[in-house]
mmCIF file of C-alpha atoms and ligand atoms in Angstrom:
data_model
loop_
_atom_site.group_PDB
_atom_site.id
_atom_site.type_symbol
_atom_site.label_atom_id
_atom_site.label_comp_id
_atom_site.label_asym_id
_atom_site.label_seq_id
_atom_site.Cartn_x
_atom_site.Cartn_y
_atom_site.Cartn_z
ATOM 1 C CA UNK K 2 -4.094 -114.271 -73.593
ATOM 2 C CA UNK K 3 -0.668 -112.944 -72.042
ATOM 3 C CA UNK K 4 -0.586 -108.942 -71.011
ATOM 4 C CA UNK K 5 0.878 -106.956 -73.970
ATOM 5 C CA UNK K 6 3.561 -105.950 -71.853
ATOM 6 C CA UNK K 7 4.356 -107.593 -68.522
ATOM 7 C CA UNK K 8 7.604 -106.587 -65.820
ATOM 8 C CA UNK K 9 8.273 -109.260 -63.168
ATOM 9 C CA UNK K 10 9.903 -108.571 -60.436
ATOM 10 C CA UNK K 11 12.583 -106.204 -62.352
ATOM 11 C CA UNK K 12 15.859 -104.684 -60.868
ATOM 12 C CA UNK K 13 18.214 -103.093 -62.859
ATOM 13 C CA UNK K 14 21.483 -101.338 -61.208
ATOM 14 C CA UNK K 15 23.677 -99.406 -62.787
ATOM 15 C CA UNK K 16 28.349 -99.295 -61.631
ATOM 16 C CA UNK K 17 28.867 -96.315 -60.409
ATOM 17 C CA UNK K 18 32.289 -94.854 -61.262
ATOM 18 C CA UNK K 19 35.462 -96.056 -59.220
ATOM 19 C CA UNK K 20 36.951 -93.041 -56.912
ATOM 20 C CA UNK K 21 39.141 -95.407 -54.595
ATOM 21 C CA UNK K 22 41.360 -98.065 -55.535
ATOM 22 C CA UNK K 23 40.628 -100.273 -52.414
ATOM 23 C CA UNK K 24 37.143 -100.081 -52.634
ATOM 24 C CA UNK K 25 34.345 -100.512 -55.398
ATOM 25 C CA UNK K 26 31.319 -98.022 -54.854
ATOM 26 C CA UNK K 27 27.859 -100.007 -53.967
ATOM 27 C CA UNK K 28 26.263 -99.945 -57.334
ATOM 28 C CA UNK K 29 23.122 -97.448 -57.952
ATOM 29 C CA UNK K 30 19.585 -99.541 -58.032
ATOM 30 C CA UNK K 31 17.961 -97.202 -60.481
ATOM 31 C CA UNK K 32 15.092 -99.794 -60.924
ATOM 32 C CA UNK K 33 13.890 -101.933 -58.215
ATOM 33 C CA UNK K 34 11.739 -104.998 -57.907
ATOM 34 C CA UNK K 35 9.304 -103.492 -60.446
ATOM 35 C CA UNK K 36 6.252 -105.607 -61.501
ATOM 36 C CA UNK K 37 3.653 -104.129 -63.395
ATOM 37 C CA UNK K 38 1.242 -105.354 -66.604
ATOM 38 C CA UNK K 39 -0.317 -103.607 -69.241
ATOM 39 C CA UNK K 40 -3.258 -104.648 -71.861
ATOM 40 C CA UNK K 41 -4.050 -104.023 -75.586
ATOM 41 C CA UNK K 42 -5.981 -101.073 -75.921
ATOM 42 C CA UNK K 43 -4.922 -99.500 -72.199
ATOM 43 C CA UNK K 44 -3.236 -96.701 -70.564
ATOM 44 C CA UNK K 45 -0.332 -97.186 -68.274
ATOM 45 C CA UNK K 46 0.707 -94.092 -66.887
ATOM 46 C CA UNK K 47 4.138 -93.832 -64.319
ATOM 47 C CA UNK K 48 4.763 -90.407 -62.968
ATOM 48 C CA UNK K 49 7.857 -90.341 -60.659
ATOM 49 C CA UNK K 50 9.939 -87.356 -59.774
ATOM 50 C CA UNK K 51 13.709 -86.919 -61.723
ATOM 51 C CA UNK K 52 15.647 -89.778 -60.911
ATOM 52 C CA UNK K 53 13.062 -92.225 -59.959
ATOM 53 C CA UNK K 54 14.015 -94.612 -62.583
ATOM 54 C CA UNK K 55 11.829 -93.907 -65.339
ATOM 55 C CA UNK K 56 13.537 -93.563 -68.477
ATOM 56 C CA UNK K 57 15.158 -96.692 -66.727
ATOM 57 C CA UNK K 58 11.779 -98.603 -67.304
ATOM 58 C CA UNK K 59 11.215 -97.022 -70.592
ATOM 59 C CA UNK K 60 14.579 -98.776 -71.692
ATOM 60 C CA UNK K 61 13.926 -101.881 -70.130
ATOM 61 C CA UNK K 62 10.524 -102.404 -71.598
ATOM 62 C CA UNK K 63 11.945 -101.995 -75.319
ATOM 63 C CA UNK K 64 14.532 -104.167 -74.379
ATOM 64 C CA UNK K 65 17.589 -101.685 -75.338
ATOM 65 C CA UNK K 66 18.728 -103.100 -71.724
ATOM 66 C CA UNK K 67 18.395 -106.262 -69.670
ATOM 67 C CA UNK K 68 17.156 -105.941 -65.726
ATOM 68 C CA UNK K 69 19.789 -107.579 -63.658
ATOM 69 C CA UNK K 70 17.415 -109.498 -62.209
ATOM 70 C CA UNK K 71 13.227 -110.207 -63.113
ATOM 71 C CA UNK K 72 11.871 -110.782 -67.097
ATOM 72 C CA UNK K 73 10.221 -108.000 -69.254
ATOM 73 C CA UNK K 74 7.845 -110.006 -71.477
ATOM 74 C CA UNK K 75 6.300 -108.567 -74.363
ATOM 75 C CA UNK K 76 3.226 -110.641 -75.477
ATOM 76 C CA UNK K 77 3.980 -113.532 -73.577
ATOM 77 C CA UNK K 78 8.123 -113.410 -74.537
ATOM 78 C CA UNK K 79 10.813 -112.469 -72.696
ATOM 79 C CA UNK K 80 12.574 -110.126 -73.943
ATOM 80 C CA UNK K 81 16.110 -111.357 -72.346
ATOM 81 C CA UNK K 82 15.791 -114.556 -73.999
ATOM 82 C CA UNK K 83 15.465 -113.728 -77.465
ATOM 83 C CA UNK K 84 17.754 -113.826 -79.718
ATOM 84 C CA UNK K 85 19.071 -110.741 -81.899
ATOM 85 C CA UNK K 86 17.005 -111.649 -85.130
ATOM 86 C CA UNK K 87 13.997 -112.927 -82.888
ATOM 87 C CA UNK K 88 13.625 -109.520 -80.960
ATOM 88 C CA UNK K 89 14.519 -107.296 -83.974
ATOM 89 C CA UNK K 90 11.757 -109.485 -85.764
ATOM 90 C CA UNK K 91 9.519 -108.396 -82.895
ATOM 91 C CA UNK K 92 9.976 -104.930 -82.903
ATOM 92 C CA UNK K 93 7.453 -103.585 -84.703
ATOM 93 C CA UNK K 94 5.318 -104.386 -82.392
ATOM 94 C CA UNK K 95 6.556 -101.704 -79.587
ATOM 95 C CA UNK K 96 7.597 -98.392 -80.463
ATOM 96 C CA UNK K 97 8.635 -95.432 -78.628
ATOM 97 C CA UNK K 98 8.304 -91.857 -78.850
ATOM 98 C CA UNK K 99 11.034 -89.425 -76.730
ATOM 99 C CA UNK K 100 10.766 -86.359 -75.157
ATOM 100 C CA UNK K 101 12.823 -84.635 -77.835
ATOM 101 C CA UNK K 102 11.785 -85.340 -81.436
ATOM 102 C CA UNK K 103 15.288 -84.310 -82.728
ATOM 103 C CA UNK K 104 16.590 -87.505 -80.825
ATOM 104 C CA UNK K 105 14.355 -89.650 -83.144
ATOM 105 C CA UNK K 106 14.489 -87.244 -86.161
ATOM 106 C CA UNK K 107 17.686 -86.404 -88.187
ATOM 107 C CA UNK K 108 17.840 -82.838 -88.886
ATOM 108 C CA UNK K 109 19.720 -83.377 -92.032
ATOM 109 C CA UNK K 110 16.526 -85.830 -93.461
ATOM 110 C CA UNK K 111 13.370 -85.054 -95.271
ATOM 111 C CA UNK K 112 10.252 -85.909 -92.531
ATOM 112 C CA UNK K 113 9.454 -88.294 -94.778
ATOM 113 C CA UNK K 114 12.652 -90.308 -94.596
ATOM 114 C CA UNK K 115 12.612 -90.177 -90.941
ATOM 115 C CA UNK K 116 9.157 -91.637 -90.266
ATOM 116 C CA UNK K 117 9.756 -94.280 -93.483
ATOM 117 C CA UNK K 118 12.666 -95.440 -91.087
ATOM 118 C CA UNK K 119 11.409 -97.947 -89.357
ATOM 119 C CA UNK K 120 9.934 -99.472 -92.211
ATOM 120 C CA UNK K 121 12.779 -99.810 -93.823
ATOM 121 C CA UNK K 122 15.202 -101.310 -90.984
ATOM 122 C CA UNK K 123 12.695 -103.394 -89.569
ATOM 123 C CA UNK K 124 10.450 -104.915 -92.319
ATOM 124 C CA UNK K 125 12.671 -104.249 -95.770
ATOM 125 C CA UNK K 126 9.159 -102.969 -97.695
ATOM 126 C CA UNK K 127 9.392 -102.059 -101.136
ATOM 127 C CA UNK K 128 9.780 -98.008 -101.528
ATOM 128 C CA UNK K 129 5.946 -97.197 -103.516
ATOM 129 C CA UNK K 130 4.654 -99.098 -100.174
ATOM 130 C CA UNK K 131 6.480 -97.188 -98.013
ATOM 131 C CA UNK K 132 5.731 -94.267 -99.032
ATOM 132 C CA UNK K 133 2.161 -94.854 -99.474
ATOM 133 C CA UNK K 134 2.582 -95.675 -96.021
ATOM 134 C CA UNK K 135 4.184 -92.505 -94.689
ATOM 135 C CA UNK K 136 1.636 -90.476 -96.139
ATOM 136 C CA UNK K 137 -1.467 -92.519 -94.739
ATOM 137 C CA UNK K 138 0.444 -92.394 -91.309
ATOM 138 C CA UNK K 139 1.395 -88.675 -91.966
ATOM 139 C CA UNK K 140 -2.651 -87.840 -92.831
ATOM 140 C CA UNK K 141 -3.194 -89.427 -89.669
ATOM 141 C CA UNK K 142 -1.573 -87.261 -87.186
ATOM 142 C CA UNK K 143 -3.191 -84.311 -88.826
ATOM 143 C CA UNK K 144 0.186 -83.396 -90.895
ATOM 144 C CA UNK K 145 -0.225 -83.164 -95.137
ATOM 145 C CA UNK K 146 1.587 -85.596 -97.472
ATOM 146 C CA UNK K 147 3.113 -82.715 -98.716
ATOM 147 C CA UNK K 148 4.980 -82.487 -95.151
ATOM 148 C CA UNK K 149 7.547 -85.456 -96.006
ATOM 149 C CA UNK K 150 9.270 -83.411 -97.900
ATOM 150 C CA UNK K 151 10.425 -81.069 -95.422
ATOM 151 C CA UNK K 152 13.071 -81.011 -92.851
ATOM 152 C CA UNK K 153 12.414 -81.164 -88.821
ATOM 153 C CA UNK K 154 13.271 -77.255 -88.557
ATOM 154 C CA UNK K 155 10.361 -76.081 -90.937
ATOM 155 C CA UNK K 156 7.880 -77.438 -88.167
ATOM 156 C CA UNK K 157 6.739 -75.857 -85.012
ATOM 157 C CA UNK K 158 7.222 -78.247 -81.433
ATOM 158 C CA UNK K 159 4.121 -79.495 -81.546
ATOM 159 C CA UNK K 160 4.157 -80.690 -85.419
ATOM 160 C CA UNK K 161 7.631 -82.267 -84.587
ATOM 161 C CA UNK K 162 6.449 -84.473 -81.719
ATOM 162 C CA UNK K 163 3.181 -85.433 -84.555
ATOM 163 C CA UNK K 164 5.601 -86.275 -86.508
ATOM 164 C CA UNK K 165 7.826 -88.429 -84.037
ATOM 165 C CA UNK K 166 4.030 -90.312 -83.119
ATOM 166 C CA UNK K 167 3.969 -91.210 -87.327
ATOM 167 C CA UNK K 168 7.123 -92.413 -86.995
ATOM 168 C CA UNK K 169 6.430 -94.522 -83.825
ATOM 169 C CA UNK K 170 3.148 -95.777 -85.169
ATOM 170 C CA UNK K 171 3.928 -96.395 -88.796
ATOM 171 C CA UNK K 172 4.878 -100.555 -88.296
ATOM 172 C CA UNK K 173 1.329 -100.271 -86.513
ATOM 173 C CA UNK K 174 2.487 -101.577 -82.956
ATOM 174 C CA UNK K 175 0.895 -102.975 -80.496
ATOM 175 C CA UNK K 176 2.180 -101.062 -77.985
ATOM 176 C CA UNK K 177 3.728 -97.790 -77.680
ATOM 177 C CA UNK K 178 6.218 -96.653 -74.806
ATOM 178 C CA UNK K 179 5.809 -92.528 -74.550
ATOM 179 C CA UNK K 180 8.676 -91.199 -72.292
ATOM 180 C CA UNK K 181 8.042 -87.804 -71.395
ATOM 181 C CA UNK K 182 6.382 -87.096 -74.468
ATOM 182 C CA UNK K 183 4.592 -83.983 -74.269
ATOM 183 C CA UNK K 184 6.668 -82.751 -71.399
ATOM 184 C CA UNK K 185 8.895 -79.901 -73.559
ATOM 185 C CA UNK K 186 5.372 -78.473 -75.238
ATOM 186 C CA UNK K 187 3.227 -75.315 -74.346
ATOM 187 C CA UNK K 188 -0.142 -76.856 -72.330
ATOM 188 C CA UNK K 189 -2.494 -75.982 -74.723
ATOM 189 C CA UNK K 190 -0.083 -78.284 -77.283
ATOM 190 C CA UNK K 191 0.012 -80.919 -74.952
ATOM 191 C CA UNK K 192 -3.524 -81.371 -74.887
ATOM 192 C CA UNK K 193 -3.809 -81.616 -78.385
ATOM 193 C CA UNK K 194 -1.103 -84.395 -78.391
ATOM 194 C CA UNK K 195 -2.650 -86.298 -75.593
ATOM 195 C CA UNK K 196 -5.973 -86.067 -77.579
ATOM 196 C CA UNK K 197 -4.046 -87.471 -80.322
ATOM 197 C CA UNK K 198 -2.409 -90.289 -78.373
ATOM 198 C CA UNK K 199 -5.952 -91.186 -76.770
ATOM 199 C CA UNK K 200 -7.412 -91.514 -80.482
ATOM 200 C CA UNK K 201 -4.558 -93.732 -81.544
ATOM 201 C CA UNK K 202 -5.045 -95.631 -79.022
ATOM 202 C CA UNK K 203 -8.359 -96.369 -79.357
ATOM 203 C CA UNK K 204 -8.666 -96.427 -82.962
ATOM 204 C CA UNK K 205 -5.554 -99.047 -83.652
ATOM 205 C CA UNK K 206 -6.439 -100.743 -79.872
ATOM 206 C CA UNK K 207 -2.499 -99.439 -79.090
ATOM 207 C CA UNK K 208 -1.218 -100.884 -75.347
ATOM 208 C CA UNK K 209 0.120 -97.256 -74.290
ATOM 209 C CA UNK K 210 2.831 -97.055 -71.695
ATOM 210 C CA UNK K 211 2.894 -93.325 -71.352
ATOM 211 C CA UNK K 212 5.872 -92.043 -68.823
ATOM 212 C CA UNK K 213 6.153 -88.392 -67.251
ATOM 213 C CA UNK K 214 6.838 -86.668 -64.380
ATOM 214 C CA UNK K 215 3.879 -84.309 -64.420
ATOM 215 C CA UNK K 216 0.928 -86.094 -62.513
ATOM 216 C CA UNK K 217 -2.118 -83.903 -63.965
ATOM 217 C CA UNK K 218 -0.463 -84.879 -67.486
ATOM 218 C CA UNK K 219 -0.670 -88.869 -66.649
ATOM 219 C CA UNK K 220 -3.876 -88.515 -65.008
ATOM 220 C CA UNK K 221 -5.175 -87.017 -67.781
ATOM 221 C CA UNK K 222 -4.609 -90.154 -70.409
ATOM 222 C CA UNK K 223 -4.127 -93.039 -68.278
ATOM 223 C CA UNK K 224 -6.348 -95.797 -67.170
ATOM 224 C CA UNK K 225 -4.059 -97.078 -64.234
ATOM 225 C CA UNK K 226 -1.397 -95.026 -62.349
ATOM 226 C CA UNK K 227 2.413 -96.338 -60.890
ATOM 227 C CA UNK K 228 3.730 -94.033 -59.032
ATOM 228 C CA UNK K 229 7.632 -94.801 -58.545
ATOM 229 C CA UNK K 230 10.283 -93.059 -56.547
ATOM 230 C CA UNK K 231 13.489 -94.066 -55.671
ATOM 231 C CA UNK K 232 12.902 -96.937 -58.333
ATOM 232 C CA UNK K 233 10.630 -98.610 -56.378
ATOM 233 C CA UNK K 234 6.645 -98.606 -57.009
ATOM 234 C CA UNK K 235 5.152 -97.025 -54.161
ATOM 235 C CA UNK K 236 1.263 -96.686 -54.687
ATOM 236 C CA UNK K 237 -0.671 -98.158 -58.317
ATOM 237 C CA UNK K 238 -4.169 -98.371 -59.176
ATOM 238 C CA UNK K 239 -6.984 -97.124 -61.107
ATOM 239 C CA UNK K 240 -6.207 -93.403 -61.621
ATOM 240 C CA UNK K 241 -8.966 -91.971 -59.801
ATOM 241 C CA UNK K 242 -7.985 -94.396 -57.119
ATOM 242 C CA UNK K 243 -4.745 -93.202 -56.948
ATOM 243 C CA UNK K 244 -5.643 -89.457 -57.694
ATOM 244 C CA UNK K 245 -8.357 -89.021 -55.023
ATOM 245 C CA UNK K 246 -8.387 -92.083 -52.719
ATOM 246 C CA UNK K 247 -5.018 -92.651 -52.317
ATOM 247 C CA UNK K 248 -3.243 -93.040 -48.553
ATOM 248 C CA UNK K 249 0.393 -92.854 -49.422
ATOM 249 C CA UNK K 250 1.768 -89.539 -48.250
ATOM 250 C CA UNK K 251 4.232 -90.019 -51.033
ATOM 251 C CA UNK K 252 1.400 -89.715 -53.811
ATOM 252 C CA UNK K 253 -0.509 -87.226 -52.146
ATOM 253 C CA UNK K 254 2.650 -84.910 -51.787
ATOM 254 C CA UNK K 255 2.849 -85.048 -55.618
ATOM 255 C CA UNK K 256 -0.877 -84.043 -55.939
ATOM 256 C CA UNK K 257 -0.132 -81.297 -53.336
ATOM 257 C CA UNK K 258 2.575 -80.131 -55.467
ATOM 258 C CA UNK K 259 0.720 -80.106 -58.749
ATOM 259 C CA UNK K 260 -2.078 -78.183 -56.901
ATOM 260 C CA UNK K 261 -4.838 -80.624 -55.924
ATOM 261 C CA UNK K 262 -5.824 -78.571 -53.313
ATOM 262 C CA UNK K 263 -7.655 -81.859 -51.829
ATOM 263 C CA UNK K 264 -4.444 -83.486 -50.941
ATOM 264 C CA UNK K 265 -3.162 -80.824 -48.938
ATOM 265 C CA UNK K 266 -5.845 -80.926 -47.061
ATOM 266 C CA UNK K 267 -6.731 -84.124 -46.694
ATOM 267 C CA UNK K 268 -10.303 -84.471 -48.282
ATOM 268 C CA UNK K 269 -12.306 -86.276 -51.038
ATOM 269 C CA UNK K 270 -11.133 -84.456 -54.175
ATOM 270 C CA UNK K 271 -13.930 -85.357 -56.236
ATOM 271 C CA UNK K 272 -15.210 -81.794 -56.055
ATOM 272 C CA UNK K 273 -12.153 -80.073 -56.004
ATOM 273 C CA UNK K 274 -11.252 -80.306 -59.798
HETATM 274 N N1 ATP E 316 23.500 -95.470 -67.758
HETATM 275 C C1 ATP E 316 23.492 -95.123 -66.467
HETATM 276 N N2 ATP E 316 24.609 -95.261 -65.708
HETATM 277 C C2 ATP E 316 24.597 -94.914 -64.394
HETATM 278 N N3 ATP E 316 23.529 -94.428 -63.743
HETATM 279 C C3 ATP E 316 22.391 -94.267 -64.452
HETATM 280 C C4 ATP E 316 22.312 -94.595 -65.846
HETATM 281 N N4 ATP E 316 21.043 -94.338 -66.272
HETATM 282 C C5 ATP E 316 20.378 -93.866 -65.207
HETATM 283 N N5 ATP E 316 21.175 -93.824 -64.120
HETATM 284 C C6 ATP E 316 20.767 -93.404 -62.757
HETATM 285 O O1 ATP E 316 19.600 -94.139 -62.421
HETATM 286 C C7 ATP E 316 18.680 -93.327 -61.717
HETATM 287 C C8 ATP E 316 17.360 -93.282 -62.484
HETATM 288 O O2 ATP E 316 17.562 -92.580 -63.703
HETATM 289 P P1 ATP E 316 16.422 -92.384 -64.792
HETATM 290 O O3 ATP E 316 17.001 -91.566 -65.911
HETATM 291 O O4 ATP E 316 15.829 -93.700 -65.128
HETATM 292 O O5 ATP E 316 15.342 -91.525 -63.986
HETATM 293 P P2 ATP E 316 14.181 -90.611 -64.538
HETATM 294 O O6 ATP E 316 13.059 -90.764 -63.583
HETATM 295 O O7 ATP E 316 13.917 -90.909 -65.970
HETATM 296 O O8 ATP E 316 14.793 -89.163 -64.387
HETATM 297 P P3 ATP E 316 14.682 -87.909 -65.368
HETATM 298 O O9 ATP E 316 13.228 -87.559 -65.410
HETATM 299 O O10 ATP E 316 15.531 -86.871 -64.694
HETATM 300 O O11 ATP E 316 15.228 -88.354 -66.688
HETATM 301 C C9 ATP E 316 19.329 -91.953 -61.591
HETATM 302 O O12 ATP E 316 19.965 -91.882 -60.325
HETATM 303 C C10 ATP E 316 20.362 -91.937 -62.698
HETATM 304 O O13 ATP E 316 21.448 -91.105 -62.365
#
């Protein structure tokens, strides 16, 4: 069976703006010769400081852009070779949820529109199925039916991001891409949306690709850690592998910074959480 999501090999670079006439600027490798795989019903986690190319990846592995060089298969496909109706036809089958859910929800819309969206663009249901829909997805990141009829403002941070999971899970993908989901939210809200995330995940067998910057966050949900800086992988593995056993100064400066006391100082950290 091929990985649910697969990157071989991926660059991407991005022009950088002309300042001279004589001489175009080196362009900016914001993703670099990234290979990675990811199964049904697993974590991915990639924690990489601002900059390192993340959202980069996120984009790439929906396909909104095409590596310059390398394939980004989903289920066996790549993505670069599909056509317009054959990817669009694929697409409820990887989802994404942002950091901000007012980039994903229009403030003007009823919840209920908002999460009904995808339904409607990508698989043209009829409206009484749709809505029954909404409300079974709604139920089932502990929001009330009654909550479709509201707009994004009447909800707290935490609700909003639920709400931005319905909407990501309501074509019931395969695989869901989380960029820095929980990264605007209180910690004690965070938790609760990881909790949900982990029990979506294992209830629907959901491939999770979950993206953030914060280390304990990724840790926290993810079977197998990337750690990428400068757009380049630097250390993967299991996550306790890469949390407690890992050699690359790089990785251990992050766990020093997020206050693994063990990494500063150099020992097993198995006792030290
Ligand atoms: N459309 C673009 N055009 C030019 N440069 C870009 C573009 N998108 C990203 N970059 C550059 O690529 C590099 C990686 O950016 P990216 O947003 O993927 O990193 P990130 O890890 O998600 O950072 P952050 O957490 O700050 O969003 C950065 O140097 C960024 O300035």
């Amino acid at each position: 069976m091929p990985a649910l999501l697969q990157l071989d090999r991926v660059t991407r670079r991005y022009a950088l703006p002309r300042r001279s006439l004589l001489r175009a600027p080196a362009p900016l490798t914001a993703v670099s010769n990234v290979s990675l795989t990811l199964a049904r019903g697993e974590t991915l986690g990639v924690v990489g400081e601002s900059g390192s190319g993340k959202s980069t990846l996120a984009r790439l592995a929906m396909g909104f852009e095409r590596p310059d060089e390398g394939a980004v298969c989903f289920d066996g496909k790549d993505l670069a070779r599909l056509s317009k109706p054959e990817l669009k036809a694929l697409r409820p089958r990887f989802q994404m949820v942002f950091q901000d859910p007012y980039g994903s929800l229009d403030p003007r819309r009823r919840v209920g529109w908002s999460v009904a969206e995808p339904l409607r663009v990508l698989r043209r249901e009829e409206p009484a199925v749709i809505e029954s829909q909404v409300n079974a997805v709604l139920e089932r990141v502990g929001l009330r039916v009654e909550d479709a009829r509201k707009y994004p403002h009447e909800f707290s941070g935490g609700q909003r991001q639920r709400i931005a999971i319905a909407r990501g899970i309501v074509t019931s993908p395969d695989l869901l891409i989380a960029d820095e989901a929980v990264s605007a939210l209180d910690v004690s809200v965070q938790a609760q949306i990881l909790n949900l995330l982990m029990d979506l995940r294992d209830d629907m067998g959901l491939g999770l690709f979950f993206i953030s910057h914060d280390l304990q966050v990724v840790s926290s949900i993810s079977d197998r850690i990337v750690v990428l800086r400068q757009g380049e992988i630097v250390d993967d593995g299991p996550t306790d592998d890469v949390m407690f056993r890992s050699r690359n100064a790089y990785t251990r400066s992050l766990m020093a910074a997020a206050g693994w006391r063990a990494a500063r100082d150099g020992q097993s950290a198995a006792t030290d959480r």
